[in-house]
PDB file of C-alpha atoms in Angstrom:
ATOM      1  CA  UNK A   1     166.907  78.366  30.117  1.00 33.00           C
ATOM      2  CA  UNK A   2     167.821  75.285  28.611  1.00 41.00           C
ATOM      3  CA  UNK A   3     169.016  71.893  30.724  1.00 48.00           C
ATOM      4  CA  UNK A   4     172.061  70.543  28.945  1.00 51.00           C
ATOM      5  CA  UNK A   5     169.962  70.189  25.507  1.00 63.00           C
ATOM      6  CA  UNK A   6     166.682  69.474  27.017  1.00 68.00           C
ATOM      7  CA  UNK A   7     163.699  71.943  26.068  1.00 72.00           C
ATOM      8  CA  UNK A   8     163.273  75.104  27.922  1.00 68.00           C
ATOM      9  CA  UNK A   9     159.975  73.942  29.336  1.00 81.00           C
ATOM     10  CA  UNK A  10     161.069  70.116  29.911  1.00 88.00           C
ATOM     11  CA  UNK A  11     160.540  69.287  33.651  1.00 93.00           C
ATOM     12  CA  UNK A  12     163.555  69.862  36.021  1.00 93.00           C
ATOM     13  CA  UNK A  13     163.307  67.593  38.533  1.00 93.00           C
ATOM     14  CA  UNK A  14     162.057  63.871  37.407  1.00 95.00           C
ATOM     15  CA  UNK A  15     161.343  61.046  40.056  1.00 94.00           C
ATOM     16  CA  UNK A  16     161.083  57.481  38.644  1.00 94.00           C
ATOM     17  CA  UNK A  17     159.387  54.920  40.999  1.00 90.00           C
ATOM     18  CA  UNK A  18     159.669  52.062  38.529  1.00 91.00           C
ATOM     19  CA  UNK A  19     162.357  50.028  37.330  1.00 94.00           C
ATOM     20  CA  UNK A  20     161.740  49.935  33.798  1.00 96.00           C
ATOM     21  CA  UNK A  21     161.269  53.882  33.927  1.00 96.00           C
ATOM     22  CA  UNK A  22     164.914  54.043  35.586  1.00 97.00           C
ATOM     23  CA  UNK A  23     166.321  52.750  32.617  1.00 98.00           C
ATOM     24  CA  UNK A  24     164.679  54.788  30.240  1.00 98.00           C
ATOM     25  CA  UNK A  25     165.249  57.909  32.253  1.00 98.00           C
ATOM     26  CA  UNK A  26     168.747  57.180  32.653  1.00 98.00           C
ATOM     27  CA  UNK A  27     169.127  56.478  28.752  1.00 98.00           C
ATOM     28  CA  UNK A  28     167.229  59.897  27.748  1.00 98.00           C
ATOM     29  CA  UNK A  29     167.456  62.453  30.259  1.00 97.00           C
ATOM     30  CA  UNK A  30     170.169  65.054  30.980  1.00 97.00           C
ATOM     31  CA  UNK A  31     171.619  64.028  34.638  1.00 96.00           C
ATOM     32  CA  UNK A  32     170.571  67.432  35.934  1.00 95.00           C
ATOM     33  CA  UNK A  33     166.856  66.454  35.315  1.00 97.00           C
ATOM     34  CA  UNK A  34     166.970  63.304  37.561  1.00 97.00           C
ATOM     35  CA  UNK A  35     166.064  63.976  40.960  1.00 95.00           C
ATOM     36  CA  UNK A  36     165.863  60.459  42.295  1.00 95.00           C
ATOM     37  CA  UNK A  37     165.243  56.950  41.194  1.00 97.00           C
ATOM     38  CA  UNK A  38     163.650  53.806  41.829  1.00 94.00           C
ATOM     39  CA  UNK A  39     164.779  51.609  45.023  1.00 93.00           C
ATOM     40  CA  UNK A  40     165.933  48.687  42.177  1.00 95.00           C
ATOM     41  CA  UNK A  41     167.764  51.122  40.366  1.00 96.00           C
ATOM     42  CA  UNK A  42     171.266  50.005  41.762  1.00 96.00           C
ATOM     43  CA  UNK A  43     171.105  46.409  41.781  1.00 95.00           C
ATOM     44  CA  UNK A  44     173.241  44.995  39.473  1.00 93.00           C
ATOM     45  CA  UNK A  45     171.472  41.692  39.296  1.00 90.00           C
ATOM     46  CA  UNK A  46     168.422  43.378  37.166  1.00 93.00           C
ATOM     47  CA  UNK A  47     169.038  46.837  36.839  1.00 96.00           C
ATOM     48  CA  UNK A  48     170.343  47.232  33.236  1.00 96.00           C
ATOM     49  CA  UNK A  49     172.044  50.660  34.084  1.00 97.00           C
ATOM     50  CA  UNK A  50     173.061  50.084  37.395  1.00 97.00           C
ATOM     51  CA  UNK A  51     176.551  51.514  37.333  1.00 96.00           C
ATOM     52  CA  UNK A  52     174.941  54.668  35.715  1.00 96.00           C
ATOM     53  CA  UNK A  53     172.331  54.995  38.422  1.00 97.00           C
ATOM     54  CA  UNK A  54     174.937  54.850  41.365  1.00 95.00           C
ATOM     55  CA  UNK A  55     175.444  58.446  40.299  1.00 91.00           C
ATOM     56  CA  UNK A  56     171.974  59.314  41.330  1.00 96.00           C
ATOM     57  CA  UNK A  57     169.782  59.096  45.025  1.00 94.00           C
ATOM     58  CA  UNK A  58     167.163  56.464  45.165  1.00 94.00           C
ATOM     59  CA  UNK A  59     163.705  56.810  46.589  1.00 91.00           C
ATOM     60  CA  UNK A  60     162.047  54.231  49.055  1.00 86.00           C
ATOM     61  CA  UNK A  61     159.325  53.612  46.366  1.00 78.00           C
ATOM     62  CA  UNK A  62     156.397  54.399  48.360  1.00 77.00           C
ATOM     63  CA  UNK A  63     153.831  57.323  47.613  1.00 78.00           C
ATOM     64  CA  UNK A  64     154.897  59.840  50.646  1.00 81.00           C
ATOM     65  CA  UNK A  65     158.819  59.637  49.798  1.00 81.00           C
ATOM     66  CA  UNK A  66     158.307  60.299  46.089  1.00 82.00           C
ATOM     67  CA  UNK A  67     155.814  63.085  47.229  1.00 81.00           C
ATOM     68  CA  UNK A  68     158.602  64.462  49.112  1.00 83.00           C
ATOM     69  CA  UNK A  69     161.319  64.620  45.999  1.00 83.00           C
ATOM     70  CA  UNK A  70     159.438  67.720  44.819  1.00 84.00           C
ATOM     71  CA  UNK A  71     158.956  66.447  41.317  1.00 88.00           C
ATOM     72  CA  UNK A  72     157.569  67.905  38.785  1.00 91.00           C
ATOM     73  CA  UNK A  73     157.118  64.909  36.950  1.00 93.00           C
ATOM     74  CA  UNK A  74     156.853  61.412  38.393  1.00 91.00           C
ATOM     75  CA  UNK A  75     157.733  58.325  36.087  1.00 93.00           C
ATOM     76  CA  UNK A  76     155.170  55.225  37.455  1.00 89.00           C
ATOM     77  CA  UNK A  77     154.114  51.608  36.662  1.00 84.00           C
ATOM     78  CA  UNK A  78     150.422  51.065  35.413  1.00 80.00           C
ATOM     79  CA  UNK A  79     150.350  48.542  38.337  1.00 77.00           C
ATOM     80  CA  UNK A  80     151.270  50.984  40.989  1.00 71.00           C
ATOM     81  CA  UNK A  81     148.981  51.176  44.156  1.00 66.00           C
ATOM     82  CA  UNK A  82     145.636  53.523  43.945  1.00 74.00           C
ATOM     83  CA  UNK A  83     147.182  55.214  46.493  1.00 77.00           C
ATOM     84  CA  UNK A  84     150.318  56.535  44.780  1.00 76.00           C
ATOM     85  CA  UNK A  85     147.985  57.811  41.813  1.00 75.00           C
ATOM     86  CA  UNK A  86     145.576  59.365  44.368  1.00 79.00           C
ATOM     87  CA  UNK A  87     148.453  60.918  46.386  1.00 80.00           C
ATOM     88  CA  UNK A  88     150.166  62.187  43.376  1.00 79.00           C
ATOM     89  CA  UNK A  89     146.892  63.536  42.006  1.00 77.00           C
ATOM     90  CA  UNK A  90     146.099  65.235  45.399  1.00 78.00           C
ATOM     91  CA  UNK A  91     149.234  67.376  45.311  1.00 79.00           C
ATOM     92  CA  UNK A  92     148.865  68.202  41.635  1.00 77.00           C
ATOM     93  CA  UNK A  93     152.136  66.210  40.218  1.00 80.00           C
ATOM     94  CA  UNK A  94     152.170  65.328  36.535  1.00 86.00           C
ATOM     95  CA  UNK A  95     153.016  61.543  36.042  1.00 88.00           C
ATOM     96  CA  UNK A  96     153.956  59.165  33.241  1.00 92.00           C
ATOM     97  CA  UNK A  97     152.997  55.910  33.094  1.00 91.00           C
ATOM     98  CA  UNK A  98     155.806  53.419  31.777  1.00 94.00           C
ATOM     99  CA  UNK A  99     154.162  50.241  30.827  1.00 93.00           C
ATOM    100  CA  UNK A 100     155.805  46.839  30.050  1.00 93.00           C
ATOM    101  CA  UNK A 101     156.652  46.551  26.130  1.00 95.00           C
ATOM    102  CA  UNK A 102     154.292  44.366  24.568  1.00 94.00           C
ATOM    103  CA  UNK A 103     156.646  44.784  21.211  1.00 96.00           C
ATOM    104  CA  UNK A 104     159.119  46.312  19.526  1.00 98.00           C
ATOM    105  CA  UNK A 105     156.431  48.840  17.716  1.00 97.00           C
ATOM    106  CA  UNK A 106     154.977  49.512  21.320  1.00 96.00           C
ATOM    107  CA  UNK A 107     158.462  50.078  22.558  1.00 98.00           C
ATOM    108  CA  UNK A 108     159.277  52.953  19.906  1.00 98.00           C
ATOM    109  CA  UNK A 109     156.022  54.706  20.827  1.00 98.00           C
ATOM    110  CA  UNK A 110     156.658  54.679  24.234  1.00 98.00           C
ATOM    111  CA  UNK A 111     160.553  56.005  23.942  1.00 98.00           C
ATOM    112  CA  UNK A 112     158.845  58.775  21.673  1.00 98.00           C
ATOM    113  CA  UNK A 113     156.134  59.718  24.077  1.00 97.00           C
ATOM    114  CA  UNK A 114     158.440  59.512  27.111  1.00 97.00           C
ATOM    115  CA  UNK A 115     161.599  61.788  25.127  1.00 98.00           C
ATOM    116  CA  UNK A 116     159.488  64.390  23.834  1.00 97.00           C
ATOM    117  CA  UNK A 117     157.410  64.592  27.383  1.00 96.00           C
ATOM    118  CA  UNK A 118     160.860  65.400  29.005  1.00 97.00           C
ATOM    119  CA  UNK A 119     162.538  67.405  26.341  1.00 97.00           C
ATOM    120  CA  UNK A 120     164.408  65.057  24.823  1.00 97.00           C
ATOM    121  CA  UNK A 121     162.972  63.831  21.231  1.00 97.00           C
ATOM    122  CA  UNK A 122     166.512  63.101  19.932  1.00 97.00           C
ATOM    123  CA  UNK A 123     167.712  60.994  22.235  1.00 97.00           C
ATOM    124  CA  UNK A 124     164.484  59.017  21.826  1.00 98.00           C
ATOM    125  CA  UNK A 125     165.496  59.010  18.223  1.00 98.00           C
ATOM    126  CA  UNK A 126     168.697  57.724  18.971  1.00 98.00           C
ATOM    127  CA  UNK A 127     167.537  54.999  21.403  1.00 98.00           C
ATOM    128  CA  UNK A 128     165.143  53.869  18.765  1.00 98.00           C
ATOM    129  CA  UNK A 129     168.119  53.807  15.962  1.00 98.00           C
ATOM    130  CA  UNK A 130     169.944  51.544  18.220  1.00 98.00           C
ATOM    131  CA  UNK A 131     167.567  49.000  18.505  1.00 98.00           C
ATOM    132  CA  UNK A 132     166.723  49.100  14.815  1.00 98.00           C
ATOM    133  CA  UNK A 133     170.447  48.931  14.163  1.00 98.00           C
ATOM    134  CA  UNK A 134     170.840  45.887  16.028  1.00 98.00           C
ATOM    135  CA  UNK A 135     167.668  44.132  14.233  1.00 98.00           C
ATOM    136  CA  UNK A 136     169.379  44.851  11.022  1.00 98.00           C
ATOM    137  CA  UNK A 137     172.600  43.270  12.635  1.00 97.00           C
ATOM    138  CA  UNK A 138     170.736  40.031  13.204  1.00 97.00           C
ATOM    139  CA  UNK A 139     168.946  39.372  10.238  1.00 96.00           C
ATOM    140  CA  UNK A 140     166.977  36.183  10.601  1.00 96.00           C
ATOM    141  CA  UNK A 141     169.295  33.730  11.696  1.00 96.00           C
ATOM    142  CA  UNK A 142     167.049  30.985  12.507  1.00 95.00           C
ATOM    143  CA  UNK A 143     166.363  27.798  10.065  1.00 94.00           C
ATOM    144  CA  UNK A 144     163.262  28.145   8.145  1.00 93.00           C
ATOM    145  CA  UNK A 145     160.449  26.497  10.258  1.00 93.00           C
ATOM    146  CA  UNK A 146     162.403  25.935  13.597  1.00 96.00           C
ATOM    147  CA  UNK A 147     159.857  26.307  16.191  1.00 95.00           C
ATOM    148  CA  UNK A 148     160.748  27.453  20.127  1.00 95.00           C
ATOM    149  CA  UNK A 149     158.807  28.415  23.173  1.00 94.00           C
ATOM    150  CA  UNK A 150     159.597  31.382  25.416  1.00 93.00           C
ATOM    151  CA  UNK A 151     159.366  29.642  28.741  1.00 90.00           C
ATOM    152  CA  UNK A 152     159.452  31.507  32.366  1.00 86.00           C
ATOM    153  CA  UNK A 153     159.863  30.566  36.131  1.00 80.00           C
ATOM    154  CA  UNK A 154     157.278  27.842  36.974  1.00 82.00           C
ATOM    155  CA  UNK A 155     156.345  27.046  33.468  1.00 87.00           C
ATOM    156  CA  UNK A 156     154.804  30.566  32.850  1.00 89.00           C
ATOM    157  CA  UNK A 157     154.522  31.378  29.246  1.00 91.00           C
ATOM    158  CA  UNK A 158     154.523  35.134  28.066  1.00 86.00           C
ATOM    159  CA  UNK A 159     152.523  34.683  25.246  1.00 79.00           C
ATOM    160  CA  UNK A 160     152.261  36.811  22.100  1.00 75.00           C
ATOM    161  CA  UNK A 161     151.698  40.269  23.355  1.00 84.00           C
ATOM    162  CA  UNK A 162     155.742  39.908  24.592  1.00 91.00           C
ATOM    163  CA  UNK A 163     158.655  41.731  23.820  1.00 95.00           C
ATOM    164  CA  UNK A 164     160.606  38.616  23.914  1.00 95.00           C
ATOM    165  CA  UNK A 165     158.096  36.540  21.814  1.00 94.00           C
ATOM    166  CA  UNK A 166     158.381  39.569  19.170  1.00 95.00           C
ATOM    167  CA  UNK A 167     161.955  39.330  18.946  1.00 97.00           C
ATOM    168  CA  UNK A 168     162.542  36.220  18.468  1.00 96.00           C
ATOM    169  CA  UNK A 169     159.994  35.931  15.641  1.00 95.00           C
ATOM    170  CA  UNK A 170     161.412  39.041  13.911  1.00 97.00           C
ATOM    171  CA  UNK A 171     164.814  36.357  13.970  1.00 97.00           C
ATOM    172  CA  UNK A 172     163.143  33.813  12.252  1.00 97.00           C
ATOM    173  CA  UNK A 173     161.804  31.294  15.013  1.00 96.00           C
ATOM    174  CA  UNK A 174     158.285  29.995  15.307  1.00 95.00           C
ATOM    175  CA  UNK A 175     157.038  30.760  18.581  1.00 93.00           C
ATOM    176  CA  UNK A 176     154.137  28.646  19.544  1.00 92.00           C
ATOM    177  CA  UNK A 177     152.937  30.152  22.840  1.00 89.00           C
ATOM    178  CA  UNK A 178     149.870  30.041  20.829  1.00 86.00           C
ATOM    179  CA  UNK A 179     149.478  26.399  20.384  1.00 86.00           C
ATOM    180  CA  UNK A 180     150.799  26.036  24.149  1.00 89.00           C
ATOM    181  CA  UNK A 181     147.905  27.536  26.062  1.00 87.00           C
ATOM    182  CA  UNK A 182     144.852  29.332  25.479  1.00 82.00           C
ATOM    183  CA  UNK A 183     145.521  32.957  24.747  1.00 80.00           C
ATOM    184  CA  UNK A 184     149.133  31.838  24.452  1.00 83.00           C
ATOM    185  CA  UNK A 185     149.611  33.513  27.945  1.00 87.00           C
ATOM    186  CA  UNK A 186     149.664  31.630  31.126  1.00 90.00           C
ATOM    187  CA  UNK A 187     151.019  28.166  32.666  1.00 92.00           C
ATOM    188  CA  UNK A 188     151.858  25.122  30.674  1.00 91.00           C
ATOM    189  CA  UNK A 189     152.265  21.933  32.440  1.00 90.00           C
ATOM    190  CA  UNK A 190     155.319  19.537  32.149  1.00 89.00           C
ATOM    191  CA  UNK A 191     153.256  16.672  30.362  1.00 90.00           C
ATOM    192  CA  UNK A 192     152.285  19.410  27.794  1.00 91.00           C
ATOM    193  CA  UNK A 193     155.304  20.782  26.756  1.00 91.00           C
ATOM    194  CA  UNK A 194     156.619  17.219  26.495  1.00 88.00           C
ATOM    195  CA  UNK A 195     154.375  16.373  23.795  1.00 90.00           C
ATOM    196  CA  UNK A 196     154.634  19.693  22.227  1.00 91.00           C
ATOM    197  CA  UNK A 197     158.349  19.263  21.979  1.00 93.00           C
ATOM    198  CA  UNK A 198     159.507  22.499  20.225  1.00 94.00           C
ATOM    199  CA  UNK A 199     162.667  22.230  18.600  1.00 95.00           C
ATOM    200  CA  UNK A 200     163.849  24.917  21.139  1.00 95.00           C
ATOM    201  CA  UNK A 201     163.080  26.416  24.264  1.00 94.00           C
ATOM    202  CA  UNK A 202     163.994  30.193  25.514  1.00 94.00           C
ATOM    203  CA  UNK A 203     164.611  30.776  28.906  1.00 91.00           C
ATOM    204  CA  UNK A 204     166.559  32.825  31.122  1.00 83.00           C
ATOM    205  CA  UNK A 205     169.664  32.847  33.085  1.00 71.00           C
ATOM    206  CA  UNK A 206     170.569  28.704  32.044  1.00 60.00           C
ATOM    207  CA  UNK A 207     173.527  28.779  33.602  1.00 49.00           C
ATOM    208  CA  UNK A 208     173.081  29.763  37.087  1.00 47.00           C
ATOM    209  CA  UNK A 209     171.604  26.160  38.322  1.00 48.00           C
ATOM    210  CA  UNK A 210     168.656  25.904  40.730  1.00 45.00           C
ATOM    211  CA  UNK A 211     168.123  28.943  42.677  1.00 54.00           C
ATOM    212  CA  UNK A 212     164.446  28.057  43.749  1.00 56.00           C
ATOM    213  CA  UNK A 213     161.477  26.245  43.131  1.00 60.00           C
ATOM    214  CA  UNK A 214     160.247  28.462  40.100  1.00 60.00           C
ATOM    215  CA  UNK A 215     163.583  27.936  38.476  1.00 69.00           C
ATOM    216  CA  UNK A 216     163.857  23.868  39.536  1.00 74.00           C
ATOM    217  CA  UNK A 217     160.868  23.694  36.694  1.00 80.00           C
ATOM    218  CA  UNK A 218     163.182  24.341  34.080  1.00 80.00           C
ATOM    219  CA  UNK A 219     165.734  21.952  35.144  1.00 78.00           C
ATOM    220  CA  UNK A 220     163.196  18.637  35.661  1.00 82.00           C
ATOM    221  CA  UNK A 221     164.893  15.713  34.499  1.00 84.00           C
ATOM    222  CA  UNK A 222     162.054  15.129  31.875  1.00 81.00           C
ATOM    223  CA  UNK A 223     163.100  18.676  30.313  1.00 86.00           C
ATOM    224  CA  UNK A 224     166.820  18.459  30.564  1.00 86.00           C
ATOM    225  CA  UNK A 225     166.556  14.851  28.876  1.00 89.00           C
ATOM    226  CA  UNK A 226     164.671  16.565  25.618  1.00 90.00           C
ATOM    227  CA  UNK A 227     166.398  19.986  26.129  1.00 91.00           C
ATOM    228  CA  UNK A 228     169.859  20.234  27.007  1.00 90.00           C
ATOM    229  CA  UNK A 229     172.119  23.185  26.994  1.00 90.00           C
ATOM    230  CA  UNK A 230     172.464  23.258  23.211  1.00 92.00           C
ATOM    231  CA  UNK A 231     168.783  23.159  22.696  1.00 93.00           C
ATOM    232  CA  UNK A 232     168.049  25.880  25.031  1.00 94.00           C
ATOM    233  CA  UNK A 233     168.223  29.685  24.140  1.00 95.00           C
ATOM    234  CA  UNK A 234     169.530  31.870  26.582  1.00 93.00           C
ATOM    235  CA  UNK A 235     167.610  35.399  27.302  1.00 93.00           C
ATOM    236  CA  UNK A 236     169.344  36.606  30.537  1.00 91.00           C
ATOM    237  CA  UNK A 237     166.521  38.384  32.635  1.00 88.00           C
ATOM    238  CA  UNK A 238     168.753  41.463  33.220  1.00 91.00           C
ATOM    239  CA  UNK A 239     167.874  42.078  29.500  1.00 95.00           C
ATOM    240  CA  UNK A 240     164.294  41.024  29.581  1.00 94.00           C
ATOM    241  CA  UNK A 241     162.661  42.501  32.311  1.00 93.00           C
ATOM    242  CA  UNK A 242     162.675  45.960  30.771  1.00 95.00           C
ATOM    243  CA  UNK A 243     162.320  46.907  27.325  1.00 97.00           C
ATOM    244  CA  UNK A 244     164.691  50.065  26.728  1.00 98.00           C
ATOM    245  CA  UNK A 245     168.892  50.471  26.648  1.00 98.00           C
ATOM    246  CA  UNK A 246     169.033  46.712  27.168  1.00 98.00           C
ATOM    247  CA  UNK A 247     167.029  45.690  24.011  1.00 98.00           C
ATOM    248  CA  UNK A 248     170.172  46.213  21.430  1.00 98.00           C
ATOM    249  CA  UNK A 249     171.956  43.874  23.549  1.00 98.00           C
ATOM    250  CA  UNK A 250     169.022  41.466  24.104  1.00 98.00           C
ATOM    251  CA  UNK A 251     168.575  41.318  20.027  1.00 98.00           C
ATOM    252  CA  UNK A 252     172.476  40.741  19.603  1.00 98.00           C
ATOM    253  CA  UNK A 253     172.660  38.181  22.199  1.00 96.00           C
ATOM    254  CA  UNK A 254     169.330  36.315  21.033  1.00 97.00           C
ATOM    255  CA  UNK A 255     170.708  36.271  17.323  1.00 97.00           C
ATOM    256  CA  UNK A 256     174.148  35.056  18.320  1.00 97.00           C
ATOM    257  CA  UNK A 257     172.573  32.378  20.450  1.00 95.00           C
ATOM    258  CA  UNK A 258     170.185  30.979  17.650  1.00 96.00           C
ATOM    259  CA  UNK A 259     172.953  31.072  15.197  1.00 95.00           C
ATOM    260  CA  UNK A 260     175.013  28.685  17.381  1.00 94.00           C
ATOM    261  CA  UNK A 261     172.261  26.365  18.707  1.00 92.00           C
ATOM    262  CA  UNK A 262     170.698  26.123  15.577  1.00 89.00           C
ATOM    263  CA  UNK A 263     173.466  25.471  13.250  1.00 83.00           C
TER     264      UNK A 263
END
């Protein structure tokens, strides 16, 4: 017997304990396959598919509650506690680790692997097709030689092994994390950033104002002098937190921002 298009041998009760796994599960699985989502799935600030997620129950995110859901597949994070993994293994529950994407190629591979695991390979290829179509629409809108730096809260640089950095490079920007800090990943001082002077900063939620000390770094007077809004490319956090169904919109948004701000 099939589950609304899923293979007959596909898992029938899938529990997600991970925000990014929530998004992929909602995009790929039949509703009947989804037993429970993570506690963050309903949060409109960070869950891209929060409206769709409202139709499903959420778990508490800890191992004991996940086990009680009687899943035949649990989607976890590579960073979940050893207690979670140990309890799942002790109960004989199968699990699949949904790691953060380090690039679009990494994301395509993860989509295919998860889609096959839950018996939905066609939906996996559909999502990959939507990502590829967004890249084709975008082209390379950045002017030749324009340099940018992807900058997160408190001055953290995500480095080259980052979905956001991979996308902006594909859109034609020269992302210079590797010139900024050793290995391209880590914290950069305000002084170092001002000395480097990339043409553009790629930051999240730039219209939201100062909400806390982490965000305050991005609106420091020294930065706002050199990087007013017209030199800041907005990469909304609800689109960058997780690779998956949000990725086509992220590509579209970045391409539009680059076209407007690099004229």
